[in-house]
Coordinates of C-alpha atoms in Angstrom, one line a residue:
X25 CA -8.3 12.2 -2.1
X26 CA -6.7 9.4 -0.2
X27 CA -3.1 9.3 0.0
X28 CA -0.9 6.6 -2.1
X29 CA 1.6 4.7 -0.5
X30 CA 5.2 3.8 -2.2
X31 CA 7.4 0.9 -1.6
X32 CA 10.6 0.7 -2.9
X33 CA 11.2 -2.5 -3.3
X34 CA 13.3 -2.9 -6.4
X35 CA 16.5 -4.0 -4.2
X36 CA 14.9 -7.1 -3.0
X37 CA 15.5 -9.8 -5.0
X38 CA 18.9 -9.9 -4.7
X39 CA 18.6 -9.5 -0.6
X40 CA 16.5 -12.4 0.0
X41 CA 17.3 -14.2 -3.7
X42 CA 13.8 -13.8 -4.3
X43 CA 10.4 -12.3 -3.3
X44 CA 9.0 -15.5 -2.1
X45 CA 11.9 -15.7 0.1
X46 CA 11.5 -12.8 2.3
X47 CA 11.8 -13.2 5.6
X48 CA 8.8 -14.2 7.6
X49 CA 8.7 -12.4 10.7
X50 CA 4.9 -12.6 11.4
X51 CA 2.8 -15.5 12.7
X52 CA 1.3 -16.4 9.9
X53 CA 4.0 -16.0 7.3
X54 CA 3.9 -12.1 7.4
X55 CA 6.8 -10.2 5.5
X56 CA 6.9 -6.3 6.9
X57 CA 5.8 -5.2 3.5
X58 CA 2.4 -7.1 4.9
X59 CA 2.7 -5.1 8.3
X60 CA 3.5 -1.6 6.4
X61 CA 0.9 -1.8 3.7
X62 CA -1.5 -3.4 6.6
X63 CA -1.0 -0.2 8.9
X64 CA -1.3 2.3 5.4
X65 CA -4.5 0.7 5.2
X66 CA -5.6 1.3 9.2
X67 CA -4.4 5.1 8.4
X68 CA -6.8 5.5 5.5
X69 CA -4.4 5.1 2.3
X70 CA -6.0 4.0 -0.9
X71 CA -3.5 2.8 -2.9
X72 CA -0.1 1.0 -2.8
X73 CA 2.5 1.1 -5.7
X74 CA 5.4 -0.9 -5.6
X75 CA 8.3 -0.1 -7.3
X76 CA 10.3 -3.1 -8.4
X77 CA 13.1 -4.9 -11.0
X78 CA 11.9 -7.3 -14.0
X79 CA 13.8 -10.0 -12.5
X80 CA 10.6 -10.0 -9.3
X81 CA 7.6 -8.8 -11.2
X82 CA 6.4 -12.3 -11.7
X83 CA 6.8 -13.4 -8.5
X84 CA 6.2 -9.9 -6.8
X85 CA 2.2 -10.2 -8.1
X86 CA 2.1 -13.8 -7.4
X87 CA 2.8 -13.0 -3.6
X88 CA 0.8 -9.5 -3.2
X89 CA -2.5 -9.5 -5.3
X90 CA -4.0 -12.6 -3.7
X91 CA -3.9 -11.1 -0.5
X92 CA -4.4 -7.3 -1.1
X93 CA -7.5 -8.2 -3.4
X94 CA -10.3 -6.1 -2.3
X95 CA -8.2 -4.4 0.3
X96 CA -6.3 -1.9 -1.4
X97 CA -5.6 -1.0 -5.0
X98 CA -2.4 -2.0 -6.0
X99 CA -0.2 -0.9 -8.5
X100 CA 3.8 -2.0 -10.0
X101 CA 6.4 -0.3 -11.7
X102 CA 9.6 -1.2 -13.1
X103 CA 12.7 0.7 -12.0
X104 CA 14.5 0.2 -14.9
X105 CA 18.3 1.1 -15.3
X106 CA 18.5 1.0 -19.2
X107 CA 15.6 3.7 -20.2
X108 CA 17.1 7.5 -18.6
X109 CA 16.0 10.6 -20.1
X110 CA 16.5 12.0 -24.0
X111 CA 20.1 13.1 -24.9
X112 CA 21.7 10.1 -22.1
X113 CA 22.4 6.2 -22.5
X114 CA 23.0 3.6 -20.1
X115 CA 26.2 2.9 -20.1
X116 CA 26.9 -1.0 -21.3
X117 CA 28.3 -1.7 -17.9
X118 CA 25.9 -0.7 -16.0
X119 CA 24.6 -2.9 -13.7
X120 CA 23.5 -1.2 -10.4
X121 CA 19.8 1.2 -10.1
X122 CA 20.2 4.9 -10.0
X123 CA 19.4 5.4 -6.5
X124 CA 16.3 5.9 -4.6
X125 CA 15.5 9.2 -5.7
X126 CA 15.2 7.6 -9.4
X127 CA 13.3 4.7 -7.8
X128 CA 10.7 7.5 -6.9
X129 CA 10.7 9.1 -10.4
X130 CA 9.7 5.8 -11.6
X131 CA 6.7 5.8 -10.1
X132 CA 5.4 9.6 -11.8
X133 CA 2.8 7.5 -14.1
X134 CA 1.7 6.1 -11.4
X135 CA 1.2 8.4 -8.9
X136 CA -1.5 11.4 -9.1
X137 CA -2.0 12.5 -5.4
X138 CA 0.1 12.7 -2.4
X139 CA 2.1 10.1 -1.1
X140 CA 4.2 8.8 1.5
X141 CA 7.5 6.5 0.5
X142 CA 9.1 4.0 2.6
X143 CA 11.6 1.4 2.0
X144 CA 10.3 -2.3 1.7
X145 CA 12.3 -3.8 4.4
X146 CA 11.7 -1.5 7.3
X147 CA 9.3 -1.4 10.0
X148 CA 7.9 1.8 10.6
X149 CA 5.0 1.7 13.2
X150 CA 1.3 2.6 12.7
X151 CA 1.5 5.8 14.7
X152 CA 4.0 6.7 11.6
X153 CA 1.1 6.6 9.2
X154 CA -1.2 8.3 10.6
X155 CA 0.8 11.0 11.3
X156 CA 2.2 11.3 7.8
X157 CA -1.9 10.8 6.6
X158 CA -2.7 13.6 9.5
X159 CA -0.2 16.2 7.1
X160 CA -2.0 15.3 4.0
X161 CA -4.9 16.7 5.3
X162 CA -4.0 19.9 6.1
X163 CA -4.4 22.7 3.9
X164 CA -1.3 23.5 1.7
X165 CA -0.3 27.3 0.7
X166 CA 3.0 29.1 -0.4
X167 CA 5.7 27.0 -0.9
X168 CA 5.9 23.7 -1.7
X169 CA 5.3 21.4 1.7
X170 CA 6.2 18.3 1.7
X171 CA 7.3 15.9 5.1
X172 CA 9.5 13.3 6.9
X173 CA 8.9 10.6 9.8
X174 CA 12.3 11.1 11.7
X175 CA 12.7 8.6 14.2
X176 CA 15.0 9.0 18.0
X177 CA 18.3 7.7 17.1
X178 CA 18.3 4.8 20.2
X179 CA 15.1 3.5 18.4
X180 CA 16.9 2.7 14.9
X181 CA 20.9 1.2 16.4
X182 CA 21.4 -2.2 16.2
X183 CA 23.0 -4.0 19.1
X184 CA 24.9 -6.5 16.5
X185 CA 27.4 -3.9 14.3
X186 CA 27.7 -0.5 12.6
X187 CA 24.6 1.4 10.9
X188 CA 24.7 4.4 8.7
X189 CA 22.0 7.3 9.5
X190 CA 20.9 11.0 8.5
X191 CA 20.8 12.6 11.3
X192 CA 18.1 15.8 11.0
X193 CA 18.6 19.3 12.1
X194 CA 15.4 21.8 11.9
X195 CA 14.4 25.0 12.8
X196 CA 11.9 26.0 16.3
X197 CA 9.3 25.1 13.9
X198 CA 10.4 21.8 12.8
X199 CA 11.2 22.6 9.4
X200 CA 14.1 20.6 8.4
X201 CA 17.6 22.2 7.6
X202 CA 19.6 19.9 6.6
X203 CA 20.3 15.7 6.8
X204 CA 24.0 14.6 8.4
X205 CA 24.8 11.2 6.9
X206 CA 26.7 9.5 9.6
X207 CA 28.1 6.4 9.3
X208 CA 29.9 3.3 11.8
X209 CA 27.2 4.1 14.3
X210 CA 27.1 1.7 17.0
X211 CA 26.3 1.3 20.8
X212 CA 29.1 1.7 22.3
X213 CA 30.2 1.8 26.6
X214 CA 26.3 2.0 27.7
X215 CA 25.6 5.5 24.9
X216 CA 25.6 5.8 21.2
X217 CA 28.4 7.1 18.9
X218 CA 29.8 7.0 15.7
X219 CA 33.9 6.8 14.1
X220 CA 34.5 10.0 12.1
X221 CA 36.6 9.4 8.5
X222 CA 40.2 9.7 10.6
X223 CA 38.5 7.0 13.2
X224 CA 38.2 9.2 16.0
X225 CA 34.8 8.5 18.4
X226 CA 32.6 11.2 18.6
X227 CA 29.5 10.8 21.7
X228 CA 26.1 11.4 20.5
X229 CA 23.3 12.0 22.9
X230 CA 21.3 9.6 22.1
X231 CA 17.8 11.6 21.3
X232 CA 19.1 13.0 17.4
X233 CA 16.2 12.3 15.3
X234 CA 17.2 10.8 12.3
X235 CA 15.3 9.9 8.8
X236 CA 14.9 6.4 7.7
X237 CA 13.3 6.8 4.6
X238 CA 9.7 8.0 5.4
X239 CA 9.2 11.0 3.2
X240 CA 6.1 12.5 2.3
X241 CA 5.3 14.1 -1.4
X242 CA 2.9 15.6 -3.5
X243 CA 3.4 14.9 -7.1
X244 CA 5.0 18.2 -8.0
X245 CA 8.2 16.6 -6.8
X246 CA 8.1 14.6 -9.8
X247 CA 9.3 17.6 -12.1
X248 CA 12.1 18.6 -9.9
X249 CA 13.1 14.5 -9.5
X250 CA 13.2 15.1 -13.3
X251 CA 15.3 18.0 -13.5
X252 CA 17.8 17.0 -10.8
X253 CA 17.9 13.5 -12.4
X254 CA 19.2 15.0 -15.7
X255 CA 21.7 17.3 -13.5
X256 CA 22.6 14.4 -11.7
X257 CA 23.6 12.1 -15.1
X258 CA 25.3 15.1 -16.5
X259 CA 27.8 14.8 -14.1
X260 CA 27.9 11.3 -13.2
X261 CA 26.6 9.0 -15.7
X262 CA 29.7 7.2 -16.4
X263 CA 30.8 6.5 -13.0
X264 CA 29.8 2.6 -12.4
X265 CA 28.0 3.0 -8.9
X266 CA 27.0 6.8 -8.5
X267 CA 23.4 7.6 -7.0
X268 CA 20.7 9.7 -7.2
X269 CA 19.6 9.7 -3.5
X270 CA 16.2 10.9 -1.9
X271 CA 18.3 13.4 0.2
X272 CA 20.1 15.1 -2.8
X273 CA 16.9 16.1 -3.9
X274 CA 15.3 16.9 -0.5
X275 CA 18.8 19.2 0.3
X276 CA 18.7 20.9 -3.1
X277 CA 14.7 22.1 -3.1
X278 CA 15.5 22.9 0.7
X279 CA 18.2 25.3 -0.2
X280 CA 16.6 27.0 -3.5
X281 CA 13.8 27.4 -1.5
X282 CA 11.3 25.6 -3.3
X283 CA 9.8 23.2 -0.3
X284 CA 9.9 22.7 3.1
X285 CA 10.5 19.9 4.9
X286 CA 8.1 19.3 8.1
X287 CA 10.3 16.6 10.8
X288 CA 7.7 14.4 12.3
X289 CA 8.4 12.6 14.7
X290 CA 7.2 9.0 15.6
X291 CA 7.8 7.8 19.3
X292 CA 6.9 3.5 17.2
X293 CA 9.6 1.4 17.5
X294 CA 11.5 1.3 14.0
X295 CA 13.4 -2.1 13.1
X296 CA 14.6 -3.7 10.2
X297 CA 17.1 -6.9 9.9
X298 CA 20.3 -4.7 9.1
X299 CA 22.5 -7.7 10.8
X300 CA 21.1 -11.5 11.0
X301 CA 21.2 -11.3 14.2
X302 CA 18.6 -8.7 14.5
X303 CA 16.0 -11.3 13.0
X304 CA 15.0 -12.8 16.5
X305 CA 14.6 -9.3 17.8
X306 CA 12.1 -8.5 15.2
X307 CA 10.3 -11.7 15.8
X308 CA 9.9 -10.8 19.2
X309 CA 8.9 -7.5 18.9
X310 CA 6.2 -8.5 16.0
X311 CA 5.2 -10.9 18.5
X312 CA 5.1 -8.3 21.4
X313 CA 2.6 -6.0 19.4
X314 CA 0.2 -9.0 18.7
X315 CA -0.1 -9.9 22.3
X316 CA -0.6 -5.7 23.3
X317 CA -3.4 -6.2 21.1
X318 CA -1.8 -4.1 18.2
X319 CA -1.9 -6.7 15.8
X320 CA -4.2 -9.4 15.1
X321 CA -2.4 -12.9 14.9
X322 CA -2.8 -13.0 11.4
X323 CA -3.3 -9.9 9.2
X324 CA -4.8 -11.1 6.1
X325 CA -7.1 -13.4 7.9

């Protein structure tokens, strides 16, 4: 059964005030949705579903199917804040999603064999999915076993401002322990480092592996997502921006014991446009893979 891939994506009309304004970075007008979903493809997934807002669907399918026709299946769902489980409702004022974690819970209908998650507007690598379609292979026993792509911390710091990252620990057999979110990370005196809450710098090394928000499922997350959604809006539905995160759930069936976590780890190149300034660099690098022969100058073509 070939894996699915899942793009959250629901965040991104407001970011670029529309799908058919995201950023070209590619040759031919590619987006890195296009270079993600072109590099699932190469690593043998079968199916992408996007996870969206009403406000995009129209334009969303307008973009995508012409393209993907014929090359991958494709599949949308609505990530919608209104409709939560029996026994809660949406608060009036309600405005913002509940979180990533709830972005993937969206998707259950959807979704009937293992799958990798990324978010839309991050570069990831091809290496990345092969490696997360390499653990889908393998046989599965015990446990729960599910994965993450964590990526070297110097490969994910912008050189233009502060970025927030979880930074991994894991066991001598790469089973992760627990996720670190650190934030005002920055480059900083030639090494990397981040302000603590009283504004103190602390040094990091520089070779922490930290998760961007590859993660790798089955679909028996989707009754836990369920279960630690409901726990989640028990305690927090009527605070205006609270979150159901992908690393509240992946901490919780860590320490009940229910999964475990595999770190893999990519040696790609990740990058995303965190800062407007970082656009040119990802240009350049897009650019830099097409003339290694990585790419072809246009990937739809």
């Amino acid at each position: 059964m070939k894996p699915s891939l899942l793009i959250l994506a629901a965040g991104l009309g407001s970011r670029y005030g529309g799908v058919k304004q995201m950023d070209k970075i590619g040759p031919s007008g590619e987006s890195i949705i296009d270079y993600s979903i072109y590099d699932a493809i190469r690593a043998g997934f079968g199916k992408v579903v996007f996870v969206i807002n009403k406000k995009i669907e129209k334009d969303f399918k307008e973009v995508f199917e012409p393209k993907l026709k014929g090359k991958i299946e494709t599949q949308y769902v609505l990530q919608e804040t209104e409709i939560l489980p029996e026994g809660f409702v949406c608060p009036k004022d309600r405005v913002k999603p509940w979180g990533t974690a709830h972005a993937i819970l969206a998707a259950k209908d959807a979704i009937k064999e293992p799958f990798a998650v990324i978010n839309a507007d991050d570069f990831y690598g091809a290496e990345s999915y092969t490696t997360i379609g390499d653990f889908f292979k393998k046989e599965q026993s015990g446990k729960l076993q599910f994965c993450m792509v964590g990526y070297g911390i110097d490969k994910t710091v912008t050189d233009f401002g502060t970025v927030s990252r979880g930074v991994c620990e894991f066991d001598d057999s790469r089973n992760l322990i627990k996720v670190t979110e650190r934030t005002n990370i920055q480059r900083k005196n030639g090494g990397i480092g981040f302000e603590n809450t009283n504004g103190q710098w602390n040094d990091l090394i520089g070779d922490e592996v930290v998760s961007m928000n590859f993660w790798g499922f089955t679909p028996e997350v989707f009754e836990h997502l369920e279960n630690g959604f409901k726990a989640f809006l028990s305690e927090n539905l009527e605070v205006p921006k609270s979150e159901y995160y992908i690393p509240t759930i992946v901490t919780e069936l860590i320490t009940k014991d229910i999964a475990d976590f595999k770190v893999l780890e990519s040696k790609d190149q990740w990058f995303g446009v965190t800062y407007q300034e970082d656009r040119p660099m990802v240009v350049k690098s897009i650019n830099e893979l097409i003339e290694a022969g990585k790419y072809p100058n246009n990937i739809w073509a």
